[in-house]
GROMACS .gro file of C-alpha atoms in nm:
model
  440
    1MET     CA    1   1.711  -1.478   2.226
    2GLU     CA    2   1.359  -1.343   2.184
    3GLU     CA    3   1.375  -1.128   1.850
    4GLY     CA    4   1.362  -0.793   1.895
    5ASN     CA    5   1.388  -0.684   2.286
    6THR     CA    6   1.728  -0.824   2.340
    7ALA     CA    7   1.879  -0.772   2.025
    8THR     CA    8   2.042  -0.766   1.743
    9ARG     CA    9   2.098  -0.666   1.403
   10ASP     CA   10   2.221  -1.027   1.316
   11THR     CA   11   1.893  -1.146   1.175
   12LEU     CA   12   1.581  -1.051   1.065
   13GLY     CA   13   1.295  -1.304   1.165
   14SER     CA   14   0.966  -1.379   0.961
   15ARG     CA   15   0.772  -1.165   1.219
   16THR     CA   16   0.995  -0.868   1.153
   17TRP     CA   17   0.950  -0.921   0.775
   18ILE     CA   18   0.563  -0.912   0.783
   19VAL     CA   19   0.548  -0.645   1.015
   20MET     CA   20   0.768  -0.414   0.770
   21ALA     CA   21   0.573  -0.513   0.479
   22VAL     CA   22   0.231  -0.452   0.663
   23LEU     CA   23   0.339  -0.125   0.789
   24ALA     CA   24   0.525  -0.048   0.488
   25ILE     CA   25   0.244  -0.064   0.248
   26THR     CA   26  -0.031   0.064   0.465
   27GLY     CA   27   0.148   0.390   0.526
   28GLN     CA   28   0.276   0.437   0.138
   29ILE     CA   29  -0.104   0.390   0.063
   30ALA     CA   30  -0.241   0.633   0.345
   31TRP     CA   31   0.014   0.902   0.177
   32ALA     CA   32  -0.051   0.811  -0.178
   33VAL     CA   33  -0.448   0.881  -0.135
   34GLU     CA   34  -0.369   1.203   0.108
   35ASN     CA   35  -0.150   1.348  -0.189
   36SER     CA   36  -0.393   1.284  -0.450
   37TRP     CA   37  -0.762   1.209  -0.345
   38PHE     CA   38  -0.761   1.440  -0.044
   39ASN     CA   39  -0.722   1.731  -0.318
   40ALA     CA   40  -0.974   1.617  -0.516
   41PHE     CA   41  -1.249   1.555  -0.258
   42VAL     CA   42  -1.166   1.927  -0.140
   43TYR     CA   43  -1.260   2.034  -0.537
   44ASP     CA   44  -1.574   1.778  -0.573
   45THR     CA   45  -1.765   1.852  -0.231
   46ILE     CA   46  -1.673   2.160  -0.057
   47THR     CA   47  -1.515   2.434  -0.340
   48PRO     CA   48  -1.356   2.454  -0.704
   49ASP     CA   49  -1.149   2.741  -0.570
   50PRO     CA   50  -0.781   2.587  -0.629
   51ARG     CA   51  -0.648   2.804  -0.328
   52PRO     CA   52  -0.744   2.567  -0.055
   53VAL     CA   53  -0.571   2.288  -0.182
   54ALA     CA   54  -0.254   2.501  -0.216
   55TRP     CA   55  -0.313   2.567   0.161
   56MET     CA   56  -0.354   2.240   0.231
   57VAL     CA   57  -0.063   2.093   0.079
   58ALA     CA   58   0.151   2.349   0.198
   59ALA     CA   59   0.005   2.336   0.569
   60SER     CA   60   0.062   1.943   0.551
   61ALA     CA   61   0.431   1.976   0.403
   62VAL     CA   62   0.538   2.196   0.688
   63VAL     CA   63   0.365   1.985   0.961
   64ALA     CA   64   0.547   1.676   0.786
   65THR     CA   65   0.874   1.852   0.803
   66LEU     CA   66   0.875   1.952   1.149
   67THR     CA   67   0.723   1.646   1.287
   68THR     CA   68   0.982   1.414   1.112
   69ILE     CA   69   1.286   1.644   1.254
   70LEU     CA   70   1.085   1.700   1.617
   71MET     CA   71   0.948   1.357   1.666
   72GLY     CA   72   1.236   1.142   1.509
   73THR     CA   73   1.486   1.300   1.763
   74LEU     CA   74   1.250   1.226   2.029
   75SER     CA   75   1.226   0.867   1.947
   76ASP     CA   76   1.582   0.831   1.897
   77ARG     CA   77   1.593   0.970   2.282
   78THR     CA   78   1.256   0.777   2.409
   79ARG     CA   79   1.345   0.465   2.645
   80SER     CA   80   1.019   0.315   2.764
   81ARG     CA   81   0.905  -0.030   2.891
   82TRP     CA   82   0.713  -0.056   2.546
   83GLY     CA   83   1.022   0.014   2.364
   84ARG     CA   84   1.208   0.291   2.210
   85ARG     CA   85   0.999   0.362   1.843
   86LYS     CA   86   0.716   0.112   1.894
   87PRO     CA   87   0.503   0.341   2.099
   88PHE     CA   88   0.524   0.627   1.826
   89ILE     CA   89   0.426   0.337   1.553
   90LEU     CA   90   0.163   0.172   1.771
   91VAL     CA   91  -0.018   0.472   1.876
   92GLY     CA   92   0.061   0.680   1.558
   93TYR     CA   93  -0.098   0.461   1.289
   94VAL     CA   94  -0.395   0.420   1.486
   95LEU     CA   95  -0.443   0.797   1.531
   96TRP     CA   96  -0.342   0.817   1.163
   97GLY     CA   97  -0.626   0.597   1.067
   98LEU     CA   98  -0.894   0.780   1.270
   99MET     CA   99  -0.792   1.126   1.119
  100THR     CA  100  -0.860   0.969   0.791
  101VAL     CA  101  -1.197   0.862   0.887
  102LEU     CA  102  -1.256   1.220   1.045
  103PHE     CA  103  -1.133   1.404   0.727
  104PRO     CA  104  -1.456   1.358   0.510
  105MET     CA  105  -1.677   1.496   0.792
  106SER     CA  106  -1.554   1.845   0.708
  107ALA     CA  107  -1.806   1.848   0.406
  108PHE     CA  108  -2.084   1.821   0.640
  109VAL     CA  109  -2.007   2.181   0.729
  110LYS     CA  110  -2.259   2.395   0.535
  111GLN     CA  111  -2.023   2.733   0.516
  112ALA     CA  112  -1.740   2.689   0.268
  113ASN     CA  113  -1.497   2.894   0.451
  114ILE     CA  114  -1.519   2.692   0.772
  115ALA     CA  115  -1.539   2.379   0.560
  116VAL     CA  116  -1.180   2.451   0.447
  117LEU     CA  117  -1.056   2.509   0.769
  118MET     CA  118  -1.185   2.195   0.908
  119VAL     CA  119  -1.016   1.978   0.602
  120ILE     CA  120  -0.689   2.209   0.643
  121LEU     CA  121  -0.671   2.089   1.017
  122PHE     CA  122  -0.788   1.759   0.975
  123ASP     CA  123  -0.507   1.690   0.708
  124CYS     CA  124  -0.240   1.838   0.949
  125LEU     CA  125  -0.367   1.650   1.210
  126MET     CA  126  -0.349   1.328   0.994
  127THR     CA  127  -0.018   1.419   0.859
  128PHE     CA  128   0.156   1.484   1.226
  129PHE     CA  129   0.045   1.133   1.320
  130GLY     CA  130   0.145   0.986   1.008
  131SER     CA  131   0.472   1.141   1.010
  132THR     CA  132   0.534   1.060   1.319
  133ALA     CA  133   0.460   0.690   1.284
  134ASN     CA  134   0.601   0.631   0.967
  135ASP     CA  135   0.871   0.922   0.828
  136ALA     CA  136   1.016   0.937   1.158
  137ALA     CA  137   0.935   0.650   1.366
  138PHE     CA  138   0.872   0.347   1.137
  139ASN     CA  139   1.178   0.452   0.894
  140ALA     CA  140   1.424   0.478   1.198
  141TRP     CA  141   1.307   0.109   1.307
  142THR     CA  142   1.390  -0.036   0.982
  143ALA     CA  143   1.742   0.071   1.015
  144ASP     CA  144   1.775  -0.022   1.373
  145VAL     CA  145   1.644  -0.365   1.294
  146THR     CA  146   1.826  -0.425   0.962
  147PRO     CA  147   2.188  -0.568   0.959
  148ASN     CA  148   2.422  -0.406   0.674
  149ASP     CA  149   2.430  -0.759   0.530
  150LYS     CA  150   2.039  -0.723   0.458
  151ARG     CA  151   2.022  -0.367   0.410
  152GLY     CA  152   1.963  -0.405   0.029
  153ARG     CA  153   1.715  -0.659   0.107
  154VAL     CA  154   1.501  -0.451   0.308
  155GLU     CA  155   1.538  -0.172   0.088
  156GLY     CA  156   1.417  -0.381  -0.207
  157LEU     CA  157   1.098  -0.463   0.008
  158LEU     CA  158   1.032  -0.119   0.076
  159SER     CA  159   1.072  -0.013  -0.278
  160LEU     CA  160   0.835  -0.311  -0.384
  161CYS     CA  161   0.568  -0.198  -0.118
  162LEU     CA  162   0.564   0.158  -0.241
  163PHE     CA  163   0.481   0.029  -0.578
  164ILE     CA  164   0.195  -0.186  -0.456
  165ALA     CA  165   0.072   0.122  -0.257
  166GLN     CA  166   0.057   0.321  -0.536
  167LEU     CA  167  -0.093   0.091  -0.770
  168ILE     CA  168  -0.352   0.007  -0.510
  169SER     CA  169  -0.441   0.382  -0.444
  170ILE     CA  170  -0.456   0.490  -0.806
  171VAL     CA  171  -0.636   0.196  -0.964
  172ALA     CA  172  -0.850   0.056  -0.655
  173ALA     CA  173  -0.928   0.400  -0.533
  174GLY     CA  174  -1.066   0.584  -0.844
  175VAL     CA  175  -1.319   0.295  -0.904
  176LEU     CA  176  -1.393   0.261  -0.550
  177ILE     CA  177  -1.518   0.640  -0.511
  178GLU     CA  178  -1.686   0.635  -0.831
  179GLN     CA  179  -1.888   0.317  -0.698
  180VAL     CA  180  -1.931   0.398  -0.325
  181GLY     CA  181  -1.852   0.797  -0.296
  182TYR     CA  182  -1.569   0.964  -0.136
  183PHE     CA  183  -1.706   0.927   0.230
  184VAL     CA  184  -1.745   0.536   0.248
  185PHE     CA  185  -1.393   0.515   0.081
  186PHE     CA  186  -1.237   0.747   0.372
  187TYR     CA  187  -1.447   0.583   0.628
  188ALA     CA  188  -1.308   0.203   0.536
  189TRP     CA  189  -0.935   0.289   0.437
  190GLY     CA  190  -0.913   0.485   0.770
  191GLY     CA  191  -1.040   0.192   0.972
  192LEU     CA  192  -0.784  -0.049   0.774
  193VAL     CA  193  -0.519   0.194   0.878
  194MET     CA  194  -0.607   0.162   1.242
  195LEU     CA  195  -0.630  -0.224   1.218
  196ALA     CA  196  -0.337  -0.275   1.021
  197GLY     CA  197  -0.125  -0.055   1.271
  198PHE     CA  198  -0.262  -0.205   1.559
  199LEU     CA  199  -0.202  -0.568   1.461
  200ALA     CA  200   0.150  -0.505   1.318
  201GLY     CA  201   0.267  -0.252   1.538
  202SER     CA  202   0.198  -0.464   1.849
  203GLN     CA  203   0.397  -0.741   1.711
  204LEU     CA  204   0.683  -0.502   1.663
  205ARG     CA  205   1.057  -0.601   1.808
  206GLU     CA  206   1.321  -0.367   1.890
  207PRO     CA  207   1.697  -0.401   1.954
  208ALA     CA  208   1.799  -0.297   2.280
  209ALA     CA  209   1.966   0.048   2.307
  210THR     CA  210   2.349   0.076   2.347
  211ALA     CA  211   2.558   0.290   2.549
  212ASP     CA  212   2.643   0.530   2.300
  213GLU     CA  213   2.266   0.574   2.195
  214VAL     CA  214   2.173   0.648   2.559
  215ASP     CA  215   2.450   0.914   2.606
  216ARG     CA  216   2.336   1.203   2.375
  217LYS     CA  217   2.327   1.574   2.356
  218PRO     CA  218   2.054   1.782   2.481
  219TYR     CA  219   1.750   1.738   2.300
  220TRP     CA  220   1.752   2.095   2.175
  221SER     CA  221   2.123   2.108   2.100
  222GLU     CA  222   2.038   1.847   1.856
  223ILE     CA  223   1.780   2.048   1.672
  224ARG     CA  224   1.965   2.365   1.630
  225SER     CA  225   2.272   2.170   1.500
  226LEU     CA  226   2.033   2.097   1.188
  227PHE     CA  227   2.055   2.473   1.089
  228SER     CA  228   2.417   2.578   1.128
  229TRP     CA  229   2.551   2.790   0.858
  230SER     CA  230   2.909   2.557   0.916
  231THR     CA  231   2.693   2.274   0.789
  232VAL     CA  232   2.639   2.409   0.447
  233ARG     CA  233   3.006   2.540   0.429
  234ASP     CA  234   3.134   2.199   0.495
  235ASN     CA  235   2.883   2.017   0.255
  236PRO     CA  236   2.859   2.233  -0.064
  237THR     CA  237   2.815   1.918  -0.300
  238LEU     CA  238   2.529   1.792  -0.076
  239PHE     CA  239   2.350   2.098  -0.053
  240ILE     CA  240   2.371   2.170  -0.443
  241LEU     CA  241   2.197   1.843  -0.463
  242LEU     CA  242   1.950   1.906  -0.228
  243LEU     CA  243   1.890   2.280  -0.448
  244VAL     CA  244   1.850   2.018  -0.768
  245SER     CA  245   1.555   1.847  -0.568
  246MET     CA  246   1.428   2.160  -0.463
  247LEU     CA  247   1.330   2.265  -0.800
  248MET     CA  248   1.254   1.939  -0.959
  249GLY     CA  249   1.005   1.937  -0.663
  250ILE     CA  250   0.875   2.274  -0.732
  251GLY     CA  251   0.824   2.213  -1.075
  252PHE     CA  252   0.654   1.889  -1.012
  253GLN     CA  253   0.390   2.023  -0.716
  254VAL     CA  254   0.289   2.334  -0.957
  255ALA     CA  255   0.063   2.076  -1.142
  256PHE     CA  256   0.028   1.756  -0.968
  257PRO     CA  257  -0.191   1.870  -0.685
  258TYR     CA  258  -0.441   1.953  -0.918
  259MET     CA  259  -0.407   1.675  -1.185
  260ILE     CA  260  -0.703   1.466  -1.086
  261VAL     CA  261  -0.913   1.760  -1.113
  262TYR     CA  262  -0.777   1.860  -1.445
  263ILE     CA  263  -0.824   1.509  -1.581
  264ASN     CA  264  -1.187   1.475  -1.454
  265HIS     CA  265  -1.315   1.827  -1.501
  266TYR     CA  266  -1.122   1.969  -1.776
  267ILE     CA  267  -1.050   1.688  -2.036
  268GLY     CA  268  -1.361   1.501  -1.908
  269VAL     CA  269  -1.231   1.149  -1.819
  270SER     CA  270  -1.428   0.974  -1.563
  271LYS     CA  271  -1.235   0.856  -1.216
  272SER     CA  272  -1.214   0.477  -1.342
  273GLU     CA  273  -1.078   0.580  -1.657
  274TYR     CA  274  -0.803   0.798  -1.464
  275SER     CA  275  -0.725   0.468  -1.264
  276LEU     CA  276  -0.650   0.292  -1.577
  277ILE     CA  277  -0.430   0.589  -1.682
  278GLY     CA  278  -0.269   0.604  -1.347
  279GLY     CA  279  -0.228   0.228  -1.302
  280ALA     CA  280  -0.034   0.203  -1.670
  281VAL     CA  281   0.177   0.502  -1.577
  282ILE     CA  282   0.249   0.344  -1.231
  283ILE     CA  283   0.349  -0.003  -1.388
  284GLY     CA  284   0.532   0.137  -1.671
  285SER     CA  285   0.710   0.419  -1.480
  286ALA     CA  286   0.858   0.105  -1.245
  287LEU     CA  287   0.945  -0.104  -1.524
  288LEU     CA  288   1.115   0.163  -1.705
  289SER     CA  289   1.260   0.410  -1.382
  290LEU     CA  290   1.421   0.141  -1.201
  291PRO     CA  291   1.661   0.014  -1.467
  292ILE     CA  292   1.709   0.362  -1.575
  293GLY     CA  293   1.798   0.430  -1.203
  294ALA     CA  294   2.028   0.130  -1.177
  295LEU     CA  295   2.245   0.331  -1.411
  296ALA     CA  296   2.359   0.556  -1.143
  297ASP     CA  297   2.578   0.307  -1.031
  298ARG     CA  298   2.744   0.247  -1.347
  299TRP     CA  299   2.700   0.568  -1.550
  300SER     CA  300   2.789   0.936  -1.449
  301ARG     CA  301   2.500   1.043  -1.210
  302ARG     CA  302   2.525   1.425  -1.361
  303ALA     CA  303   2.435   1.295  -1.673
  304LEU     CA  304   2.174   1.060  -1.598
  305LEU     CA  305   2.027   1.336  -1.347
  306ALA     CA  306   2.040   1.576  -1.643
  307LEU     CA  307   1.884   1.371  -1.865
  308SER     CA  308   1.596   1.270  -1.639
  309ILE     CA  309   1.521   1.648  -1.576
  310VAL     CA  310   1.508   1.712  -1.940
  311LEU     CA  311   1.284   1.394  -2.034
  312SER     CA  312   1.054   1.467  -1.731
  313CYS     CA  313   0.994   1.806  -1.795
  314LEU     CA  314   0.910   1.706  -2.174
  315GLY     CA  315   0.664   1.460  -2.057
  316CYS     CA  316   0.479   1.717  -1.811
  317PHE     CA  317   0.485   1.950  -2.092
  318THR     CA  318   0.335   1.745  -2.373
  319PHE     CA  319   0.095   1.611  -2.138
  320SER     CA  320  -0.049   1.954  -2.152
  321LEU     CA  321  -0.129   1.919  -2.519
  322VAL     CA  322  -0.310   1.577  -2.524
  323ARG     CA  323  -0.659   1.452  -2.509
  324THR     CA  324  -0.729   1.117  -2.525
  325VAL     CA  325  -0.680   0.828  -2.256
  326PRO     CA  326  -0.389   0.674  -2.459
  327LEU     CA  327  -0.182   0.985  -2.514
  328LEU     CA  328  -0.219   1.104  -2.167
  329ALA     CA  329  -0.128   0.755  -2.053
  330LEU     CA  330   0.182   0.788  -2.274
  331CYS     CA  331   0.290   1.139  -2.166
  332GLY     CA  332   0.228   1.079  -1.804
  333LEU     CA  333   0.441   0.761  -1.834
  334VAL     CA  334   0.733   0.970  -1.968
  335TRP     CA  335   0.679   1.227  -1.711
  336GLN     CA  336   0.667   1.014  -1.418
  337ALA     CA  337   0.913   0.742  -1.500
  338PHE     CA  338   1.165   0.988  -1.574
  339ASN     CA  339   1.108   1.196  -1.260
  340MET     CA  340   1.142   0.869  -1.051
  341ALA     CA  341   1.492   0.783  -1.236
  342GLY     CA  342   1.587   1.141  -1.156
  343GLY     CA  343   1.479   1.082  -0.781
  344ILE     CA  344   1.649   0.749  -0.781
  345ALA     CA  345   1.973   0.893  -0.930
  346LEU     CA  346   1.967   1.206  -0.683
  347THR     CA  347   1.891   1.000  -0.360
  348ALA     CA  348   2.175   0.749  -0.464
  349TRP     CA  349   2.421   1.039  -0.494
  350LEU     CA  350   2.284   1.224  -0.156
  351LYS     CA  351   2.366   0.901   0.054
  352ASP     CA  352   2.695   0.875  -0.106
  353LEU     CA  353   2.770   1.242   0.040
  354LEU     CA  354   2.602   1.180   0.392
  355PRO     CA  355   2.856   1.237   0.683
  356ALA     CA  356   2.834   0.851   0.811
  357GLU     CA  357   2.823   0.995   1.205
  358SER     CA  358   2.508   1.217   1.126
  359ARG     CA  359   2.302   1.040   0.840
  360GLY     CA  360   1.982   1.098   1.060
  361ARG     CA  361   2.063   1.488   1.113
  362PHE     CA  362   2.104   1.520   0.714
  363LEU     CA  363   1.798   1.339   0.642
  364GLY     CA  364   1.608   1.602   0.875
  365ILE     CA  365   1.747   1.866   0.626
  366ARG     CA  366   1.677   1.700   0.324
  367MET     CA  367   1.302   1.711   0.432
  368ILE     CA  368   1.307   2.070   0.401
  369PHE     CA  369   1.430   2.078   0.031
  370TRP     CA  370   1.276   1.768  -0.072
  371VAL     CA  371   0.902   1.801   0.071
  372ALA     CA  372   0.853   2.147   0.274
  373LEU     CA  373   0.963   2.407   0.048
  374PRO     CA  374   0.835   2.237  -0.289
  375MET     CA  375   0.516   2.192  -0.147
  376LEU     CA  376   0.478   2.545  -0.022
  377ILE     CA  377   0.596   2.722  -0.350
  378GLY     CA  378   0.478   2.460  -0.628
  379PRO     CA  379   0.101   2.442  -0.524
  380ALA     CA  380   0.066   2.822  -0.478
  381ILE     CA  381   0.209   2.878  -0.793
  382GLY     CA  382  -0.039   2.662  -0.973
  383SER     CA  383  -0.345   2.801  -0.780
  384ALA     CA  384  -0.221   3.168  -0.925
  385LEU     CA  385  -0.185   3.001  -1.236
  386ILE     CA  386  -0.557   2.847  -1.210
  387GLN     CA  387  -0.695   3.145  -1.064
  388ARG     CA  388  -0.565   3.380  -1.351
  389TYR     CA  389  -0.617   3.156  -1.671
  390GLY     CA  390  -0.843   2.869  -1.560
  391VAL     CA  391  -1.216   2.811  -1.650
  392PRO     CA  392  -1.451   2.974  -1.425
  393ALA     CA  393  -1.692   2.680  -1.229
  394VAL     CA  394  -1.941   2.706  -0.980
  395LEU     CA  395  -2.009   2.418  -0.710
  396GLU     CA  396  -2.286   2.425  -0.522
  397GLY     CA  397  -2.310   2.796  -0.537
  398VAL     CA  398  -1.929   2.838  -0.441
  399SER     CA  399  -1.752   3.007  -0.737
  400GLY     CA  400  -1.402   2.852  -0.864
  401PHE     CA  401  -1.187   2.746  -1.146
  402VAL     CA  402  -1.134   2.445  -1.332
  403PRO     CA  403  -0.743   2.380  -1.381
  404VAL     CA  404  -0.589   2.424  -1.743
  405PRO     CA  405  -0.303   2.278  -1.957
  406ILE     CA  406  -0.083   2.607  -1.861
  407ILE     CA  407   0.012   2.462  -1.516
  408PHE     CA  408   0.171   2.174  -1.672
  409GLN     CA  409   0.356   2.384  -1.918
  410VAL     CA  410   0.461   2.613  -1.605
  411GLY     CA  411   0.566   2.333  -1.375
  412ALA     CA  412   0.804   2.185  -1.680
  413ALA     CA  413   0.958   2.510  -1.739
  414LEU     CA  414   1.030   2.582  -1.363
  415GLY     CA  415   1.161   2.201  -1.322
  416LEU     CA  416   1.409   2.261  -1.598
  417LEU     CA  417   1.568   2.499  -1.381
  418ALA     CA  418   1.689   2.212  -1.193
  419ILE     CA  419   1.958   2.146  -1.486
  420VAL     CA  420   2.143   2.489  -1.366
  421PRO     CA  421   2.290   2.347  -1.061
  422VAL     CA  422   2.338   2.072  -1.199
  423LEU     CA  423   2.618   2.217  -1.427
  424PHE     CA  424   2.813   2.339  -1.094
  425PHE     CA  425   2.932   1.977  -1.141
  426ARG     CA  426   3.212   1.988  -1.400
  427SER     CA  427   3.349   1.625  -1.379
  428ARG     CA  428   3.332   1.293  -1.202
  429SER     CA  429   3.659   1.363  -1.070
  430ARG     CA  430   3.567   1.704  -0.910
  431LEU     CA  431   3.270   1.461  -0.775
  432GLY     CA  432   3.528   1.242  -0.607
  433ARG     CA  433   3.725   1.514  -0.413
  434PHE     CA  434   3.377   1.695  -0.297
  435GLN     CA  435   3.253   1.333  -0.169
  436ALA     CA  436   3.618   1.268   0.006
  437THR     CA  437   3.603   1.594   0.179
  438GLU     CA  438   3.228   1.586   0.281
  439ALA     CA  439   3.203   1.233   0.399
  440ALA     CA  440   3.509   1.270   0.605
   0.00000   0.00000   0.00000
């Protein structure tokens, strides 16, 4: 029986493991580059005004959320000679890479206002194809092909790919951009995404659809069911956790989109030095957060989540007070490691509460709280703070501001508000009753 077309979740062949690893690493690097270096590119080449970064982050967050919901549901329902998820992954990765190649060309436009509109448009198009290919289709495909007894190993591989991608995007990207410039970097990386997506996507195999997967509700009925008030009423604990994730995300996004610009232009650290800081933080965060996150299965998740929130916010606040590379790395490590640990504890807790018959639907709701709202609200607050308190700057005749430490201080204070919903969870026994009710 050939792997994929006929079957089955009984086994994972070597081809599937390789395809999964290539698509996961490529996709995560593309997202990491978009989340960090797109913002720095806009500031360095188009305008030092912080507002376009906030607009771009917000627009891409909305596009990512809507795309994941709409295209994920569409891929669930697709039946074609090429497969169920494969057309979305193969075509999506190729167009994702193409949009990455086209993105820096917006800087060729001499009028800043039009150039800003161009980068937002290209970023939204890139996000649409990336979310279609990766967030919606690829993530669904990994669930489709993975048998229950290998799910842990697959999640371990995907976590390893995320770590490798972050390390490459932080360390290699900064050095390459400093050596060859933004344009060559984006052209090369976009081409690599296109090539990897085409080669790996063409080798992707899928299981055949079962009868219960073919017989579905109408498309828009499935979409509308995401936004029913009864969903909130029947799952109170889950939605309190989503509120926690939203507050944590808002606090994080106040400063994070402007962090590279802050380090380069306010602290005076070069992109290569930033790569060293970022590499140390990523490695250290992985080494610290994974064992800390593992405590979520043994210790009180409420206590671990609360501790992670406090220490992450402390790291963010102290990051604003230091100026040397070693201290920036140390404070960044505390900030990022405990933010990751909190995310691990939160995700594990959320998965405990997801109703078995509608996990996909609830993961769509999760995107609203995890991505859309934090990226809409956080960067807008950061932009307003930079305009009010930032250092005036002029780039090629365009006025703007250099980010200043207050964005980290306000971000830490807002992130600390996530403690408040956690206080609603009074004891492990109460959590157990909620969990039993909501999972039913």
